[in-house]
Amino acid sequence: MTKVEILGVKIDNLSLQEILEKVSQFLESKNQHFIVTPNPEFLVAAEKDKNFKEILNYADIVCADGIGLIYAAKFLGKILWRTTGVDLLWAICHLAEQKNCSIYFLGAAEGVAEKTVAVLKKYFPHLIIAGAQSGGLIADPKQIESRLIYEISKTKPKIIFVALGQVKQEKWIFYHLDKLPSVKVAIGVGGAFDYLAGEVNRAPEIIRTLGLEWLYRLINQPGRLKRVINAVVIFPFLIIKSKIFPKNID
Ligand code: UDP
């Protein structure tokens, strides 16, 4: 499988179709699997947090979500497919409906996971929903929350979507997946529930195609300024630095 290494994170160059074929195999397998969908902010965070970088590289599939990663790969002379968390979630719901695999929706603010399920049910009426709940504000994703783990595990989901925000959701999956033995595929989906539930408007298609979704989100959510700076200033700086001084990174 082709991997493209950017700032020490090995990203899979897989199309959505190829990802789905793998997910389909994962669902039949005895083992547990973990999918991450990094964008440039993930890689900036991973530069400062080695544990997070190890977790990203430990994942079974690392798919590029974020146009910045595609541009960075190009700049480094490589090619990467882009698959957004929302598109992946949608495609996996379609697959899960066909395969009768139940899904648990964990994360986002109170009531948003339930709203997400209601929206998805309109498009995937036979989708088996194991459960849906907000995980609340997670201070330390390593900490064991027995009640939450118990509530999820008793519904025996095959797939879990975790929307606790980047870094927290990947750490949460990494540290707790083994306590949810029925889960074959766990995916960190960031703000996907917010989009699907209509809490946040997704940028129009044309803006997404132009790679300007970050600008649209900044205008609509000015609180994201620090993250936008990480994505459009710090990340390109680190990429240029990694090209000029390849051995000084990591
Ligand atoms: N979130 C959460 N608990 C937390 C932090 C975040 O449930 O402790 C949720 C938040 O409500 C949102 C989602 O995680 O629905 C994604 O958050 P954000 O937009 O900050 O991250 P990103 O989309 O970049 O992963």
GROMACS .gro file of C-alpha atoms and ligand atoms in nm:
model
  275
    1MET     CA    1   0.000   0.000   0.000
    2THR     CA    2   0.140   0.341  -0.094
    3LYS     CA    3   0.201   0.575   0.195
    4VAL     CA    4   0.297   0.938   0.167
    5GLU     CA    5   0.495   1.067   0.463
    6ILE     CA    6   0.426   1.426   0.560
    7LEU     CA    7   0.594   1.568   0.873
    8GLY     CA    8   0.652   1.215   1.000
    9VAL     CA    9   0.290   1.103   0.956
   10LYS     CA   10   0.242   0.822   0.705
   11ILE     CA   11  -0.075   0.891   0.507
   12ASP     CA   12  -0.239   0.625   0.290
   13ASN     CA   13  -0.288   0.712  -0.073
   14LEU     CA   14  -0.624   0.540  -0.105
   15SER     CA   15  -0.937   0.635  -0.296
   16LEU     CA   16  -1.271   0.628  -0.113
   17GLN     CA   17  -1.350   0.303  -0.294
   18GLU     CA   18  -1.025   0.143  -0.175
   19ILE     CA   19  -1.091   0.261   0.181
   20LEU     CA   20  -1.437   0.105   0.168
   21GLU     CA   21  -1.294  -0.226   0.046
   22LYS     CA   22  -1.062  -0.227   0.346
   23VAL     CA   23  -1.342  -0.132   0.585
   24SER     CA   24  -1.547  -0.416   0.443
   25GLN     CA   25  -1.260  -0.660   0.521
   26PHE     CA   26  -1.216  -0.508   0.868
   27LEU     CA   27  -1.583  -0.572   0.944
   28GLU     CA   28  -1.536  -0.943   0.864
   29SER     CA   29  -1.214  -0.976   1.062
   30LYS     CA   30  -1.160  -1.080   1.426
   31ASN     CA   31  -0.941  -0.778   1.501
   32GLN     CA   32  -1.022  -0.421   1.588
   33HIS     CA   33  -0.933  -0.138   1.349
   34PHE     CA   34  -0.888   0.232   1.380
   35ILE     CA   35  -0.918   0.496   1.105
   36VAL     CA   36  -0.792   0.854   1.131
   37THR     CA   37  -0.870   1.140   0.894
   38PRO     CA   38  -0.598   1.400   0.951
   39ASN     CA   39  -0.595   1.753   0.813
   40PRO     CA   40  -0.302   2.001   0.837
   41GLU     CA   41  -0.394   2.100   1.196
   42PHE     CA   42  -0.350   1.735   1.304
   43LEU     CA   43   0.003   1.735   1.167
   44VAL     CA   44   0.087   2.063   1.340
   45ALA     CA   45  -0.047   1.916   1.666
   46ALA     CA   46   0.154   1.596   1.606
   47GLU     CA   47   0.475   1.800   1.574
   48LYS     CA   48   0.432   1.911   1.936
   49ASP     CA   49   0.276   1.590   2.069
   50LYS     CA   50   0.484   1.280   1.987
   51ASN     CA   51   0.229   1.052   2.152
   52PHE     CA   52  -0.034   1.185   1.908
   53LYS     CA   53   0.203   1.128   1.613
   54GLU     CA   54   0.257   0.768   1.724
   55ILE     CA   55  -0.118   0.718   1.754
   56LEU     CA   56  -0.173   0.852   1.399
   57ASN     CA   57   0.093   0.618   1.263
   58TYR     CA   58  -0.055   0.327   1.459
   59ALA     CA   59  -0.393   0.363   1.282
   60ASP     CA   60  -0.494   0.102   1.024
   61ILE     CA   61  -0.597   0.365   0.772
   62VAL     CA   62  -0.475   0.725   0.766
   63CYS     CA   63  -0.672   0.913   0.503
   64ALA     CA   64  -0.610   1.272   0.402
   65ASP     CA   65  -0.893   1.507   0.498
   66GLY     CA   66  -0.799   1.862   0.409
   67ILE     CA   67  -0.684   2.017   0.085
   68GLY     CA   68  -0.366   2.141   0.257
   69LEU     CA   69  -0.236   1.783   0.274
   70ILE     CA   70  -0.294   1.735  -0.098
   71TYR     CA   71  -0.102   2.056  -0.176
   72ALA     CA   72   0.176   1.960   0.067
   73ALA     CA   73   0.210   1.618  -0.097
   74LYS     CA   74   0.229   1.785  -0.439
   75PHE     CA   75   0.495   2.024  -0.313
   76LEU     CA   76   0.694   1.724  -0.187
   77GLY     CA   77   0.657   1.558  -0.528
   78LYS     CA   78   0.391   1.304  -0.424
   79ILE     CA   79   0.026   1.243  -0.498
   80LEU     CA   80  -0.248   1.194  -0.239
   81TRP     CA   81  -0.619   1.123  -0.265
   82ARG     CA   82  -0.844   1.332  -0.047
   83THR     CA   83  -1.128   1.180   0.156
   84THR     CA   84  -1.314   1.403   0.398
   85GLY     CA   85  -1.445   1.272   0.730
   86VAL     CA   86  -1.804   1.358   0.629
   87ASP     CA   87  -1.775   1.173   0.295
   88LEU     CA   88  -1.622   0.872   0.470
   89LEU     CA   89  -1.893   0.868   0.737
   90TRP     CA   90  -2.161   0.882   0.467
   91ALA     CA   91  -2.002   0.602   0.261
   92ILE     CA   92  -1.953   0.383   0.569
   93CYS     CA   93  -2.319   0.429   0.666
   94HIS     CA   94  -2.411   0.305   0.318
   95LEU     CA   95  -2.179   0.004   0.357
   96ALA     CA   96  -2.302  -0.069   0.711
   97GLU     CA   97  -2.663  -0.063   0.591
   98GLN     CA   98  -2.581  -0.319   0.320
   99LYS     CA   99  -2.388  -0.539   0.563
  100ASN     CA  100  -2.631  -0.503   0.858
  101CYS     CA  101  -2.357  -0.370   1.083
  102SER     CA  102  -2.465  -0.154   1.375
  103ILE     CA  103  -2.311   0.188   1.440
  104TYR     CA  104  -2.265   0.391   1.759
  105PHE     CA  105  -2.244   0.771   1.732
  106LEU     CA  106  -2.041   0.926   2.013
  107GLY     CA  107  -1.963   1.294   2.052
  108ALA     CA  108  -2.052   1.656   1.974
  109ALA     CA  109  -2.271   1.877   2.194
  110GLU     CA  110  -2.580   1.746   2.374
  111GLY     CA  111  -2.841   1.618   2.127
  112VAL     CA  112  -2.628   1.655   1.812
  113ALA     CA  113  -2.543   1.283   1.778
  114GLU     CA  114  -2.916   1.201   1.801
  115LYS     CA  115  -2.995   1.468   1.536
  116THR     CA  116  -2.722   1.321   1.313
  117VAL     CA  117  -2.883   0.980   1.342
  118ALA     CA  118  -3.225   1.123   1.254
  119VAL     CA  119  -3.080   1.281   0.937
  120LEU     CA  120  -2.895   0.963   0.836
  121LYS     CA  121  -3.203   0.749   0.894
  122LYS     CA  122  -3.382   0.942   0.616
  123TYR     CA  123  -3.115   0.836   0.366
  124PHE     CA  124  -3.034   0.494   0.513
  125PRO     CA  125  -3.365   0.369   0.655
  126HIS     CA  126  -3.231   0.018   0.727
  127LEU     CA  127  -2.916   0.139   0.903
  128ILE     CA  128  -2.888  -0.027   1.245
  129ILE     CA  129  -2.820   0.237   1.510
  130ALA     CA  130  -2.663   0.091   1.824
  131GLY     CA  131  -2.682   0.423   2.006
  132ALA     CA  132  -2.600   0.791   2.000
  133GLN     CA  133  -2.485   1.029   2.271
  134SER     CA  134  -2.269   1.330   2.336
  135GLY     CA  135  -1.946   1.238   2.509
  136GLY     CA  136  -1.956   1.574   2.687
  137LEU     CA  137  -1.649   1.789   2.725
  138ILE     CA  138  -1.359   1.545   2.750
  139ALA     CA  139  -1.078   1.687   2.961
  140ASP     CA  140  -0.844   1.386   2.944
  141PRO     CA  141  -0.916   1.130   2.672
  142LYS     CA  142  -0.694   0.875   2.851
  143GLN     CA  143  -0.914   0.874   3.158
  144ILE     CA  144  -1.147   0.576   3.181
  145GLU     CA  145  -1.512   0.669   3.194
  146SER     CA  146  -1.662   0.341   3.304
  147ARG     CA  147  -2.022   0.454   3.265
  148LEU     CA  148  -1.974   0.569   2.907
  149ILE     CA  149  -1.777   0.257   2.813
  150TYR     CA  150  -2.043   0.037   2.975
  151GLU     CA  151  -2.328   0.213   2.797
  152ILE     CA  152  -2.160   0.178   2.459
  153SER     CA  153  -2.041  -0.180   2.510
  154LYS     CA  154  -2.383  -0.311   2.608
  155THR     CA  155  -2.519  -0.201   2.266
  156LYS     CA  156  -2.248  -0.414   2.094
  157PRO     CA  157  -2.175  -0.182   1.799
  158LYS     CA  158  -1.961  -0.304   1.509
  159ILE     CA  159  -1.864   0.049   1.411
  160ILE     CA  160  -1.816   0.358   1.625
  161PHE     CA  161  -1.794   0.714   1.498
  162VAL     CA  162  -1.620   0.936   1.752
  163ALA     CA  163  -1.668   1.312   1.718
  164LEU     CA  164  -1.473   1.458   2.010
  165GLY     CA  165  -1.253   1.694   1.807
  166GLN     CA  166  -0.909   1.624   1.673
  167VAL     CA  167  -0.645   1.478   1.906
  168LYS     CA  168  -0.901   1.398   2.178
  169GLN     CA  169  -1.100   1.160   1.958
  170GLU     CA  170  -0.793   0.973   1.830
  171LYS     CA  171  -0.656   0.937   2.184
  172TRP     CA  172  -0.997   0.831   2.312
  173ILE     CA  173  -1.015   0.555   2.049
  174PHE     CA  174  -0.655   0.449   2.104
  175TYR     CA  175  -0.692   0.415   2.481
  176HIS     CA  176  -1.045   0.270   2.498
  177LEU     CA  177  -1.106   0.061   2.186
  178ASP     CA  178  -0.997  -0.262   2.356
  179LYS     CA  179  -1.272  -0.210   2.616
  180LEU     CA  180  -1.532  -0.223   2.336
  181PRO     CA  181  -1.465  -0.572   2.194
  182SER     CA  182  -1.763  -0.576   1.955
  183VAL     CA  183  -1.621  -0.276   1.764
  184LYS     CA  184  -1.435  -0.376   1.449
  185VAL     CA  185  -1.394  -0.026   1.308
  186ALA     CA  186  -1.353   0.299   1.503
  187ILE     CA  187  -1.322   0.634   1.327
  188GLY     CA  188  -1.255   0.985   1.451
  189VAL     CA  189  -1.488   1.209   1.250
  190GLY     CA  190  -1.424   1.558   1.394
  191GLY     CA  191  -1.702   1.802   1.319
  192ALA     CA  192  -1.897   1.562   1.092
  193PHE     CA  193  -2.196   1.531   1.328
  194ASP     CA  194  -2.222   1.912   1.343
  195TYR     CA  195  -2.238   1.928   0.963
  196LEU     CA  196  -2.484   1.646   0.920
  197ALA     CA  197  -2.710   1.767   1.201
  198GLY     CA  198  -2.712   2.115   1.047
  199GLU     CA  199  -2.542   2.278   1.348
  200VAL     CA  200  -2.269   2.415   1.118
  201ASN     CA  201  -2.312   2.490   0.749
  202ARG     CA  202  -2.070   2.313   0.520
  203ALA     CA  203  -1.908   2.542   0.263
  204PRO     CA  204  -2.077   2.537  -0.081
  205GLU     CA  205  -1.931   2.286  -0.330
  206ILE     CA  206  -1.752   2.555  -0.535
  207ILE     CA  207  -1.574   2.692  -0.225
  208ARG     CA  208  -1.471   2.338  -0.123
  209THR     CA  209  -1.342   2.267  -0.476
  210LEU     CA  210  -1.135   2.586  -0.465
  211GLY     CA  211  -0.981   2.467  -0.136
  212LEU     CA  212  -1.123   2.767   0.051
  213GLU     CA  213  -1.335   2.584   0.306
  214TRP     CA  214  -1.103   2.709   0.583
  215LEU     CA  215  -1.184   3.072   0.485
  216TYR     CA  216  -1.557   3.001   0.483
  217ARG     CA  217  -1.535   2.837   0.827
  218LEU     CA  218  -1.326   3.124   0.961
  219ILE     CA  219  -1.588   3.377   0.853
  220ASN     CA  220  -1.867   3.168   1.005
  221GLN     CA  221  -1.677   3.061   1.318
  222PRO     CA  222  -1.423   3.334   1.407
  223GLY     CA  223  -1.324   3.129   1.716
  224ARG     CA  224  -1.129   2.903   1.478
  225LEU     CA  225  -0.864   3.168   1.406
  226LYS     CA  226  -0.585   2.985   1.592
  227ARG     CA  227  -0.661   2.667   1.401
  228VAL     CA  228  -0.670   2.851   1.070
  229ILE     CA  229  -0.330   3.003   1.149
  230ASN     CA  230  -0.199   2.652   1.219
  231ALA     CA  231  -0.341   2.530   0.887
  232VAL     CA  232  -0.247   2.817   0.656
  233VAL     CA  233   0.066   2.963   0.817
  234ILE     CA  234   0.237   2.713   1.050
  235PHE     CA  235   0.169   2.404   0.840
  236PRO     CA  236   0.310   2.547   0.510
  237PHE     CA  237   0.609   2.677   0.706
  238LEU     CA  238   0.677   2.329   0.849
  239ILE     CA  239   0.635   2.173   0.504
  240ILE     CA  240   0.883   2.412   0.343
  241LYS     CA  241   1.122   2.353   0.634
  242SER     CA  242   1.088   1.976   0.593
  243LYS     CA  243   1.177   2.006   0.226
  244ILE     CA  244   1.481   2.225   0.288
  245PHE     CA  245   1.602   2.038   0.596
  246PRO     CA  246   1.460   1.685   0.553
  247LYS     CA  247   1.664   1.535   0.838
  248ASN     CA  248   1.587   1.810   1.089
  249ILE     CA  249   1.222   1.711   1.109
  250ASP     CA  250   1.123   1.441   1.362
  251UDP     N1  251  -1.624   1.786   2.101
  251UDP     C1  252  -1.674   1.708   2.205
  251UDP     N2  253  -1.606   1.702   2.323
  251UDP     C2  254  -1.490   1.770   2.340
  251UDP     C3  255  -1.440   1.849   2.235
  251UDP     C4  256  -1.508   1.855   2.115
  251UDP     O1  257  -1.778   1.642   2.190
  251UDP     O2  258  -1.432   1.759   2.450
  251UDP     C5  259  -1.697   1.788   1.972
  251UDP     C6  260  -1.746   1.926   1.928
  251UDP     O3  261  -1.869   1.954   1.992
  251UDP     C7  262  -1.760   1.906   1.778
  251UDP     C8  263  -1.656   1.801   1.744
  251UDP     O4  264  -1.607   1.752   1.868
  251UDP     O5  265  -1.886   1.851   1.747
  251UDP     C9  266  -1.543   1.852   1.659
  251UDP     O6  267  -1.482   1.958   1.722
  251UDP     P1  268  -1.391   2.061   1.645
  251UDP     O7  269  -1.469   2.132   1.539
  251UDP     O8  270  -1.323   2.144   1.746
  251UDP     O9  271  -1.279   1.968   1.580
  251UDP     P2  272  -1.246   1.912   1.435
  251UDP    O10  273  -1.365   1.925   1.345
  251UDP    O11  274  -1.135   1.992   1.383
  251UDP    O12  275  -1.202   1.773   1.462
   0.00000   0.00000   0.00000
